[in-house]
């Protein structure tokens, strides 16, 4: 009996010789199509030192072309080849078998040579046994655990994470998204556990071979991609929800966290019903479960009918979770449930169009959350947040298009990034705005109905939306969605539109080019042309409600920029603002006079007559243009002076994001004291307006004011505005004085991050140890995240070094999935930055092994380095480090390139702008306060 272990790293040890497969394309051959999977998996938890599973996979597949082998995916599985069977279901007389196997380790192909040729048109049944360890790597079919508070012992559970290409780690399969087929899943496990899968339970019966074990068979699923298959064996409890239709809806968590499921159990059904109306299609399955997993690498995963989440993404505690935590739970639930249609019902043909899943789910989730919680005003928050992220990420030359070629699994993993999610969402919002609601909804409904239970490409979506746009006269017949949207999805970056007004003629000339942070790249090299819907208003109109385009910037058939002139504009005493409510992804640069008119309104006039989103836009545009030298910093800093009058969340969000980039550089220079005094002067009015750190949250009517107070408090305490620091220390002292601090906490929930960080920054090791104890005792994931971030605020070097060591020791209490938050907390600390950088560079081999094989998580350690490196020598050191450690950075190529480019743009900024900014700050400090 020959056992074949499909573990690439072990071939040399096993002494096996692999036959070279002649087929080496990254996609599966197209000769076979799966018709149905019968999957049986037996999970063993008896021995904690040997957690494992075994089973067999039976595939019915149809032959489309004559073939001599069966090629599918399998990885890290032990397969007993002597037990593989193959039969032709069309005739009992047609014997067949597997004569031998080959492995292509690059593409995870498991190739079975057949004894007889597979005949086109026939349907075959292939049965393959398999076994493996329940791994610790948070992918495939893996283990997780939690501590039972009664026995203080680990309780084990199993769970799957198959996206993008890890179903092959759990069972042999055609592991590509367009190989859809129904699944019948049967789980074997001890009767004290629960079994969950995509579909409802069909039948439970005893396991006749193992005492007290059962077999749980689930109903046959609808056709679905392998990455959406899910199953779990656990001892969790659940919270049922009531829906007006017959859909069964349950929310699962470990028993000692079930009370934290109430909010998710309430939100989920509301969002599901909203989507049924939006998409015009009932939820396709008879049930849906959502489950909180203690160890989970992704934020959440949209498995059809069994949605998996990190605990922080699903669980909410009114006694411990902030408003931001609550909004995050609602947003992530809405995102995953949107996938039940966009991604599950209709799936991209290949990972090139991953954004069709992620961009749509991100955008539609914002619609869903806004529908069920309009008081949050979350739609505007989400839109601005996405834009701020993409303006930074996509201004890098090393960014990539939304839709891009994919040939390796590592490239798939790299595509789960801000471009697919936030930029995808942003361009869909743009399209929604210029099409109007009626055309947009009609187009996506037609698309979903046409491709239900199948696969599609972005051109299929464009066709449905173009048809709707012309039907409802949202676009001229000469325009089509493909031409417009391809300019946004198939090329990297976004444009800056330069507007030069002729005040006497009442006109303006517009031109566009790609905006880049790297100023070494000449304008001639930038290129690019985008179809831009142009919305604008004037000082006389001040009509910020109409977001429909008044005209378009167009591109020629060869992709060249077509010049644009707009007429009918006001004279020299009125400003003009383009991109109403920031509906489109572009930067705007006005001539100096228009900027001065805008600044005058903001600082001296009725600044609130400019829409709040456009106030945030003006801040962001001015600072970006100053960063790259299109404008000088005098304009940006003069504009920011109006913030002493501003009381809304969105402009402050934009301001702090831009000030944070300056802070990362200036705080390492002699001008830190001037920068600190400048921030104190800027922030003090809004801090006082919000009643400082006083617990006034119960009196706040607009919920985004809660977010504003939280954000302002963080900056106020960091730069010692007013009574912020002593007030925070008093809160923390009161907490430490409680007899049972794990149950009694006088610190206002929405200020805990600020108070904890401030107390640790100004405290000693006793304060740090107190908070570390609270972390270990906490039962709420959101609270643990808050504490984890705060522990990195200490200024004691030895405590920072201790915390770095604890970060990569999961047995010490920080789970692998959370390690990057602890590391970032240290690395963003002005003292911890150098410690964290040295730790990373000295221990990169260990860190790489720690995260492997999900090395994408390692990329989250890099932003603190890219954002705070501004010296040429430090940039050179890191570049040399990368060159010398390529083997320990494999799979991180995209993240490394973007890190290096960001460092380079910081170095450029320091050389070009530092002196100018320093002069501007000092002059503003000397300016009397009105």
Coordinates of C-alpha atoms in Angstrom, one line a residue, residues 260-688:
X260 CA -22.5 39.1 23.0
X261 CA -24.4 37.8 20.0
X262 CA -27.6 39.8 20.6
X263 CA -26.6 42.7 18.4
X264 CA -25.5 40.5 15.5
X265 CA -28.6 38.4 15.7
X266 CA -30.6 41.6 15.4
X267 CA -28.7 43.3 12.6
X268 CA -28.2 40.2 10.4
X269 CA -31.8 39.6 9.5
X270 CA -32.5 43.3 8.9
X271 CA -29.7 43.5 6.4
X272 CA -30.7 40.3 4.7
X273 CA -34.2 41.6 4.2
X274 CA -32.9 44.8 2.8
X275 CA -30.8 42.9 0.2
X276 CA -33.7 40.8 -0.8
X277 CA -35.5 44.0 -1.8
X278 CA -32.4 45.7 -3.3
X279 CA -31.4 42.7 -5.5
X280 CA -35.0 41.5 -6.2
X281 CA -34.0 37.9 -5.3
X282 CA -34.9 36.0 -2.2
X283 CA -31.9 34.7 -0.2
X284 CA -31.3 31.4 -2.0
X285 CA -30.7 29.0 0.9
X286 CA -33.1 27.7 3.6
X287 CA -30.8 28.8 6.5
X288 CA -27.9 31.0 7.4
X289 CA -25.5 30.7 10.3
X290 CA -23.0 33.2 11.4
X291 CA -20.3 32.1 13.8
X292 CA -17.5 33.8 15.8
X293 CA -14.2 31.9 15.7
X294 CA -11.5 32.6 18.4
X295 CA -8.7 32.0 15.9
X296 CA -9.4 33.5 12.4
X297 CA -7.0 35.2 10.0
X298 CA -9.5 36.9 7.7
X299 CA -11.8 39.5 9.2
X300 CA -14.8 37.4 8.1
X301 CA -15.7 35.0 5.3
X302 CA -18.9 34.8 3.3
X303 CA -19.2 31.0 3.1
X304 CA -22.7 30.4 1.7
X305 CA -25.0 29.7 4.6
X306 CA -22.2 29.5 7.2
X307 CA -20.5 32.9 7.5
X308 CA -17.4 32.9 9.7
X309 CA -16.1 35.9 11.6
X310 CA -13.3 36.9 14.0
X311 CA -14.9 37.5 17.3
X312 CA -14.2 41.2 17.1
X313 CA -16.2 41.3 13.8
X314 CA -19.3 39.7 15.2
X315 CA -19.6 40.1 18.9
X316 CA -20.7 43.2 20.7
X317 CA -20.9 44.0 24.4
X318 CA -22.8 47.1 25.4
X319 CA -20.6 47.3 28.6
X320 CA -17.3 47.1 26.8
X321 CA -17.7 48.0 23.0
X322 CA -17.5 51.5 21.7
X323 CA -19.7 53.0 19.0
X324 CA -16.9 52.5 16.5
X325 CA -16.8 48.8 17.5
X326 CA -20.6 48.6 17.0
X327 CA -20.4 50.2 13.6
X328 CA -17.6 47.8 12.6
X329 CA -19.8 44.8 13.5
X330 CA -22.7 46.1 11.5
X331 CA -20.5 47.0 8.5
X332 CA -18.8 43.6 8.4
X333 CA -22.0 41.6 8.8
X334 CA -23.5 43.7 6.0
X335 CA -20.4 43.1 3.9
X336 CA -20.6 39.3 4.3
X337 CA -24.3 39.1 3.7
X338 CA -24.0 41.1 0.5
X339 CA -21.6 38.4 -0.7
X340 CA -24.5 35.9 -0.5
X341 CA -25.6 37.4 -3.8
X342 CA -22.5 39.2 -5.1
X343 CA -19.8 36.4 -4.9
X344 CA -21.9 33.4 -4.0
X345 CA -25.0 33.5 -6.2
X346 CA -22.9 35.1 -9.0
X347 CA -19.2 34.4 -8.8
X348 CA -16.3 35.9 -10.7
X349 CA -14.9 33.5 -13.4
X350 CA -11.4 34.0 -12.1
X351 CA -9.6 36.0 -9.4
X352 CA -8.8 38.7 -11.9
X353 CA -12.2 40.1 -11.1
X354 CA -12.1 39.6 -7.4
X355 CA -13.2 43.2 -7.0
X356 CA -16.6 42.2 -8.4
X357 CA -17.0 40.3 -5.1
X358 CA -15.2 42.6 -2.7
X359 CA -15.8 46.1 -4.2
X360 CA -19.5 45.4 -4.5
X361 CA -19.9 43.9 -1.1
X362 CA -18.1 46.9 0.4
X363 CA -20.3 49.4 -1.3
X364 CA -23.6 47.6 -0.9
X365 CA -22.7 47.1 2.8
X366 CA -22.6 50.8 3.3
X367 CA -26.0 51.1 1.7
X368 CA -27.3 48.4 4.1
X369 CA -25.9 49.9 7.2
X370 CA -27.2 53.4 6.3
X371 CA -30.6 51.8 5.7
X372 CA -30.8 50.2 9.2
X373 CA -29.0 52.9 11.1
X374 CA -29.5 56.2 9.3
X375 CA -28.7 58.1 12.6
X376 CA -25.1 57.1 12.2
X377 CA -24.7 58.9 8.9
X378 CA -22.3 56.1 8.1
X379 CA -22.7 56.3 4.3
X380 CA -20.8 59.6 4.3
X381 CA -18.2 58.3 6.8
X382 CA -17.6 55.2 4.8
X383 CA -17.3 57.0 1.5
X384 CA -14.8 59.6 2.8
X385 CA -12.8 56.9 4.7
X386 CA -12.5 54.9 1.4
X387 CA -11.4 57.9 -0.5
X388 CA -8.8 58.9 2.0
X389 CA -7.3 55.4 1.9
X390 CA -7.3 55.2 -1.9
X391 CA -6.0 58.7 -2.5
X392 CA -2.8 57.5 -0.7
X393 CA -2.5 53.9 -1.9
X394 CA -3.3 54.5 -5.5
X395 CA -1.0 57.5 -5.8
X396 CA 1.9 55.0 -5.7
X397 CA 3.5 54.0 -9.0
X398 CA 3.6 50.4 -7.5
X399 CA -0.2 50.3 -7.1
X400 CA -2.2 48.1 -9.5
X401 CA -5.4 48.1 -11.4
X402 CA -8.7 47.0 -9.8
X403 CA -8.9 44.2 -12.3
X404 CA -5.5 42.6 -13.0
X405 CA -4.1 39.3 -14.3
X406 CA -3.6 36.6 -11.7
X407 CA -1.4 33.5 -12.2
X408 CA -0.2 32.4 -8.8
X409 CA -2.0 31.8 -5.5
X410 CA 0.3 34.4 -3.8
X411 CA -1.0 36.9 -6.4
X412 CA -4.6 36.1 -5.4
X413 CA -3.8 36.7 -1.8
X414 CA -2.1 40.1 -2.6
X415 CA -5.3 41.1 -4.4
X416 CA -7.3 41.1 -1.2
X417 CA -6.2 44.7 -0.6
X418 CA -7.5 48.2 -0.5
X419 CA -7.7 48.5 -4.2
X420 CA -10.1 45.6 -4.6
X421 CA -12.2 46.7 -1.5
X422 CA -12.1 50.4 -1.1
X423 CA -11.3 51.5 -4.7
X424 CA -13.7 49.0 -6.0
X425 CA -16.4 50.4 -3.7
X426 CA -15.5 54.0 -4.6
X427 CA -15.9 53.6 -8.3
X428 CA -19.2 51.7 -7.8
X429 CA -20.4 54.6 -5.7
X430 CA -19.4 57.0 -8.5
X431 CA -21.3 54.9 -11.0
X432 CA -24.4 54.7 -8.8
X433 CA -24.3 58.5 -8.5
X434 CA -24.1 59.2 -12.3
X435 CA -26.6 56.5 -13.2
X436 CA -29.1 57.3 -10.6
X437 CA -30.8 54.8 -8.3
X438 CA -33.4 53.4 -10.8
X439 CA -30.8 52.5 -13.5
X440 CA -28.3 51.2 -10.9
X441 CA -30.8 48.9 -9.2
X442 CA -32.3 47.7 -12.5
X443 CA -28.8 46.9 -13.9
X444 CA -27.6 44.9 -10.9
X445 CA -30.9 43.0 -10.6
X446 CA -30.7 42.0 -14.3
X447 CA -27.1 41.0 -13.9
X448 CA -27.8 38.8 -10.8
X449 CA -30.8 37.2 -12.4
X450 CA -29.0 36.4 -15.7
X451 CA -25.9 34.8 -14.0
X452 CA -27.5 33.2 -10.9
X453 CA -25.6 30.0 -9.8
X454 CA -23.0 30.8 -12.5
X455 CA -19.9 32.8 -13.1
X456 CA -19.4 36.2 -14.7
X457 CA -16.7 38.8 -15.7
X458 CA -16.8 42.5 -15.3
X459 CA -17.9 43.0 -18.9
X460 CA -21.1 41.1 -18.1
X461 CA -21.9 43.6 -15.4
X462 CA -21.1 46.5 -17.7
X463 CA -23.6 45.1 -20.3
X464 CA -26.4 44.9 -17.8
X465 CA -25.8 48.4 -16.5
X466 CA -25.5 49.9 -20.0
X467 CA -28.8 48.4 -21.0
X468 CA -30.4 49.9 -17.9
X469 CA -28.7 53.2 -18.3
X470 CA -30.1 53.6 -21.9
X471 CA -33.5 52.3 -20.9
X472 CA -33.9 54.9 -18.2
X473 CA -32.0 57.6 -20.2
X474 CA -29.3 58.0 -17.5
X475 CA -26.6 58.1 -20.2
X476 CA -26.7 59.2 -23.9
X477 CA -26.9 56.3 -26.4
X478 CA -23.3 57.2 -27.5
X479 CA -22.0 56.4 -24.0
X480 CA -21.6 52.9 -22.6
X481 CA -20.6 51.7 -19.2
X482 CA -17.7 49.6 -20.4
X483 CA -15.9 52.5 -22.0
X484 CA -16.3 54.6 -18.9
X485 CA -15.6 52.0 -16.3
X486 CA -12.7 50.3 -18.0
X487 CA -10.8 53.5 -17.6
X488 CA -11.2 53.1 -13.8
X489 CA -10.8 49.3 -13.5
X490 CA -8.1 48.5 -16.1
X491 CA -5.6 51.2 -15.4
X492 CA -3.7 52.0 -12.2
X493 CA -4.2 55.3 -10.3
X494 CA -6.6 58.2 -10.5
X495 CA -6.4 61.7 -12.1
X496 CA -5.7 65.1 -10.9
X497 CA -7.8 67.7 -12.7
X498 CA -6.2 71.1 -13.1
X499 CA -8.7 73.9 -13.5
X500 CA -7.6 77.2 -14.8
X501 CA -10.3 79.9 -14.8
X502 CA -10.7 82.8 -17.2
X503 CA -12.6 85.1 -14.8
X504 CA -13.4 87.8 -17.4
X505 CA -14.8 85.2 -19.9
X506 CA -16.6 83.2 -17.3
X507 CA -15.0 80.0 -18.4
X508 CA -12.5 77.4 -17.2
X509 CA -10.0 75.1 -19.0
X510 CA -9.6 71.6 -17.6
X511 CA -6.9 69.0 -18.1
X512 CA -6.2 65.7 -16.4
X513 CA -3.1 63.6 -15.7
X514 CA -2.3 60.8 -13.3
X515 CA -1.6 62.0 -9.7
X516 CA 1.6 60.4 -8.2
X517 CA 3.3 61.0 -4.9
X518 CA 6.7 60.3 -6.4
X519 CA 7.8 63.6 -7.8
X520 CA 10.8 62.1 -9.6
X521 CA 8.4 60.8 -12.3
X522 CA 7.9 63.5 -15.0
X523 CA 4.5 64.5 -16.3
X524 CA 5.3 63.0 -19.6
X525 CA 5.8 59.6 -18.0
X526 CA 2.5 59.7 -16.0
X527 CA 0.0 59.4 -18.8
X528 CA -3.5 58.0 -18.3
X529 CA -6.9 59.2 -19.2
X530 CA -10.2 58.6 -17.2
X531 CA -13.8 59.2 -18.1
X532 CA -14.7 61.7 -15.4
X533 CA -18.3 62.7 -14.6
X534 CA -18.0 66.4 -13.7
X535 CA -20.3 67.8 -11.1
X536 CA -19.7 71.3 -9.7
X537 CA -21.4 74.3 -8.0
X538 CA -20.6 77.9 -7.6
X539 CA -20.6 80.4 -4.7
X540 CA -23.8 81.9 -6.0
X541 CA -25.6 78.5 -6.5
X542 CA -24.2 76.5 -3.5
X543 CA -26.2 73.5 -4.8
X544 CA -24.5 70.6 -3.2
X545 CA -27.5 68.2 -3.4
X546 CA -27.2 67.6 -7.2
X547 CA -24.4 65.1 -7.6
X548 CA -25.3 64.2 -11.2
X549 CA -22.7 65.2 -13.8
X550 CA -23.2 68.5 -15.6
X551 CA -20.7 67.3 -18.2
X552 CA -17.9 64.8 -18.8
X553 CA -14.2 64.7 -19.3
X554 CA -13.7 62.2 -22.1
X555 CA -10.9 60.1 -23.6
X556 CA -10.3 59.4 -27.3
X557 CA -10.6 55.9 -28.7
X558 CA -6.8 55.5 -28.3
X559 CA -6.9 56.6 -24.6
X560 CA -5.7 60.2 -25.1
X561 CA -7.0 63.1 -23.0
X562 CA -9.5 65.3 -24.8
X563 CA -9.3 69.0 -23.8
X564 CA -12.3 70.4 -22.0
X565 CA -13.6 73.9 -21.6
X566 CA -16.6 74.9 -19.4
X567 CA -18.5 78.1 -19.9
X568 CA -21.2 80.0 -18.0
X569 CA -19.1 80.3 -14.8
X570 CA -19.3 83.4 -12.5
X571 CA -16.8 86.2 -12.3
X572 CA -13.8 86.9 -10.2
X573 CA -15.7 87.4 -6.9
X574 CA -17.1 83.8 -6.7
X575 CA -15.5 80.5 -6.2
X576 CA -16.3 77.2 -7.9
X577 CA -16.1 73.7 -6.4
X578 CA -15.8 70.6 -8.5
X579 CA -16.7 67.0 -7.4
X580 CA -19.9 67.6 -5.5
X581 CA -19.9 65.5 -2.3
X582 CA -16.8 63.8 -3.6
X583 CA -18.7 61.4 -5.8
X584 CA -15.7 60.6 -8.0
X585 CA -12.1 59.6 -7.3
X586 CA -10.0 62.6 -8.4
X587 CA -8.0 65.4 -7.0
X588 CA -8.8 69.0 -8.0
X589 CA -6.2 71.8 -8.3
X590 CA -7.6 75.3 -8.8
X591 CA -5.8 78.5 -9.7
X592 CA -4.6 80.6 -6.7
X593 CA -7.5 83.0 -6.9
X594 CA -10.1 80.3 -6.6
X595 CA -8.3 78.8 -3.6
X596 CA -8.2 82.3 -1.9
X597 CA -11.9 82.7 -2.5
X598 CA -12.6 79.3 -0.9
X599 CA -10.3 80.1 2.1
X600 CA -12.1 83.4 2.7
X601 CA -15.5 81.7 2.9
X602 CA -14.1 79.0 5.2
X603 CA -12.3 81.3 7.5
X604 CA -14.5 84.5 7.5
X605 CA -17.8 83.6 5.8
X606 CA -20.6 81.0 6.1
X607 CA -18.3 78.0 5.9
X608 CA -21.2 75.6 6.6
X609 CA -22.8 76.7 3.2
X610 CA -20.1 74.4 1.7
X611 CA -21.2 70.8 2.0
X612 CA -19.4 69.0 4.9
X613 CA -18.0 66.3 2.5
X614 CA -16.6 69.0 0.3
X615 CA -15.0 70.8 3.3
X616 CA -13.2 67.5 4.0
X617 CA -12.3 67.3 0.3
X618 CA -10.8 70.8 0.2
X619 CA -8.5 70.0 3.2
X620 CA -7.4 66.7 1.6
X621 CA -6.8 68.2 -1.8
X622 CA -4.9 71.2 -0.5
X623 CA -2.5 69.0 1.6
X624 CA -1.9 66.5 -1.2
X625 CA -1.1 69.3 -3.7
X626 CA 1.2 70.9 -1.2
X627 CA 2.9 67.5 -0.5
X628 CA 3.9 67.0 -4.1
X629 CA 4.6 70.7 -4.8
X630 CA 1.6 71.6 -7.0
X631 CA 0.8 74.2 -4.4
X632 CA 2.8 75.7 -1.6
X633 CA 2.0 74.9 2.0
X634 CA 0.8 78.4 2.7
X635 CA -2.5 77.7 1.0
X636 CA -2.9 74.4 2.9
X637 CA -2.1 75.8 6.3
X638 CA -4.2 78.9 5.7
X639 CA -7.2 76.7 4.8
X640 CA -6.7 74.6 7.9
X641 CA -7.0 77.6 10.1
X642 CA -10.7 77.5 9.6
X643 CA -10.8 74.2 11.6
X644 CA -11.0 76.3 14.8
X645 CA -14.6 76.9 13.7
X646 CA -15.3 73.4 12.5
X647 CA -17.5 71.1 14.6
X648 CA -18.3 68.2 12.2
X649 CA -16.6 64.8 12.1
X650 CA -15.8 64.5 8.4
X651 CA -13.6 67.6 8.0
X652 CA -11.7 66.7 11.2
X653 CA -11.2 63.2 10.0
X654 CA -9.6 64.6 6.8
X655 CA -7.5 67.1 8.7
X656 CA -6.2 64.5 11.2
X657 CA -5.3 62.0 8.5
X658 CA -3.2 64.7 6.8
X659 CA -1.7 66.0 10.0
X660 CA -0.8 62.4 11.0
X661 CA 1.5 62.2 8.0
X662 CA 3.2 65.4 9.0
X663 CA 3.4 64.3 12.6
X664 CA 5.2 61.0 11.7
X665 CA 8.1 63.1 10.2
X666 CA 8.1 66.3 12.3
X667 CA 8.0 64.5 15.7
X668 CA 11.5 63.2 14.9
X669 CA 12.9 66.7 14.3
X670 CA 13.8 69.8 16.4
X671 CA 10.5 71.5 15.3
X672 CA 8.3 69.1 17.3
X673 CA 7.7 71.7 20.0
X674 CA 6.3 74.2 17.5
X675 CA 4.2 71.5 15.9
X676 CA 2.8 70.6 19.3
X677 CA 1.9 74.3 20.1
X678 CA 0.3 74.6 16.7
X679 CA -1.9 71.6 17.2
X680 CA -2.9 72.8 20.7
X681 CA -4.0 76.1 19.2
X682 CA -5.9 74.3 16.4
X683 CA -7.7 71.6 18.5
X684 CA -8.5 73.6 21.7
X685 CA -11.8 75.2 20.5
X686 CA -13.4 71.9 19.3
X687 CA -12.1 70.1 22.5
X688 CA -13.8 72.7 24.7

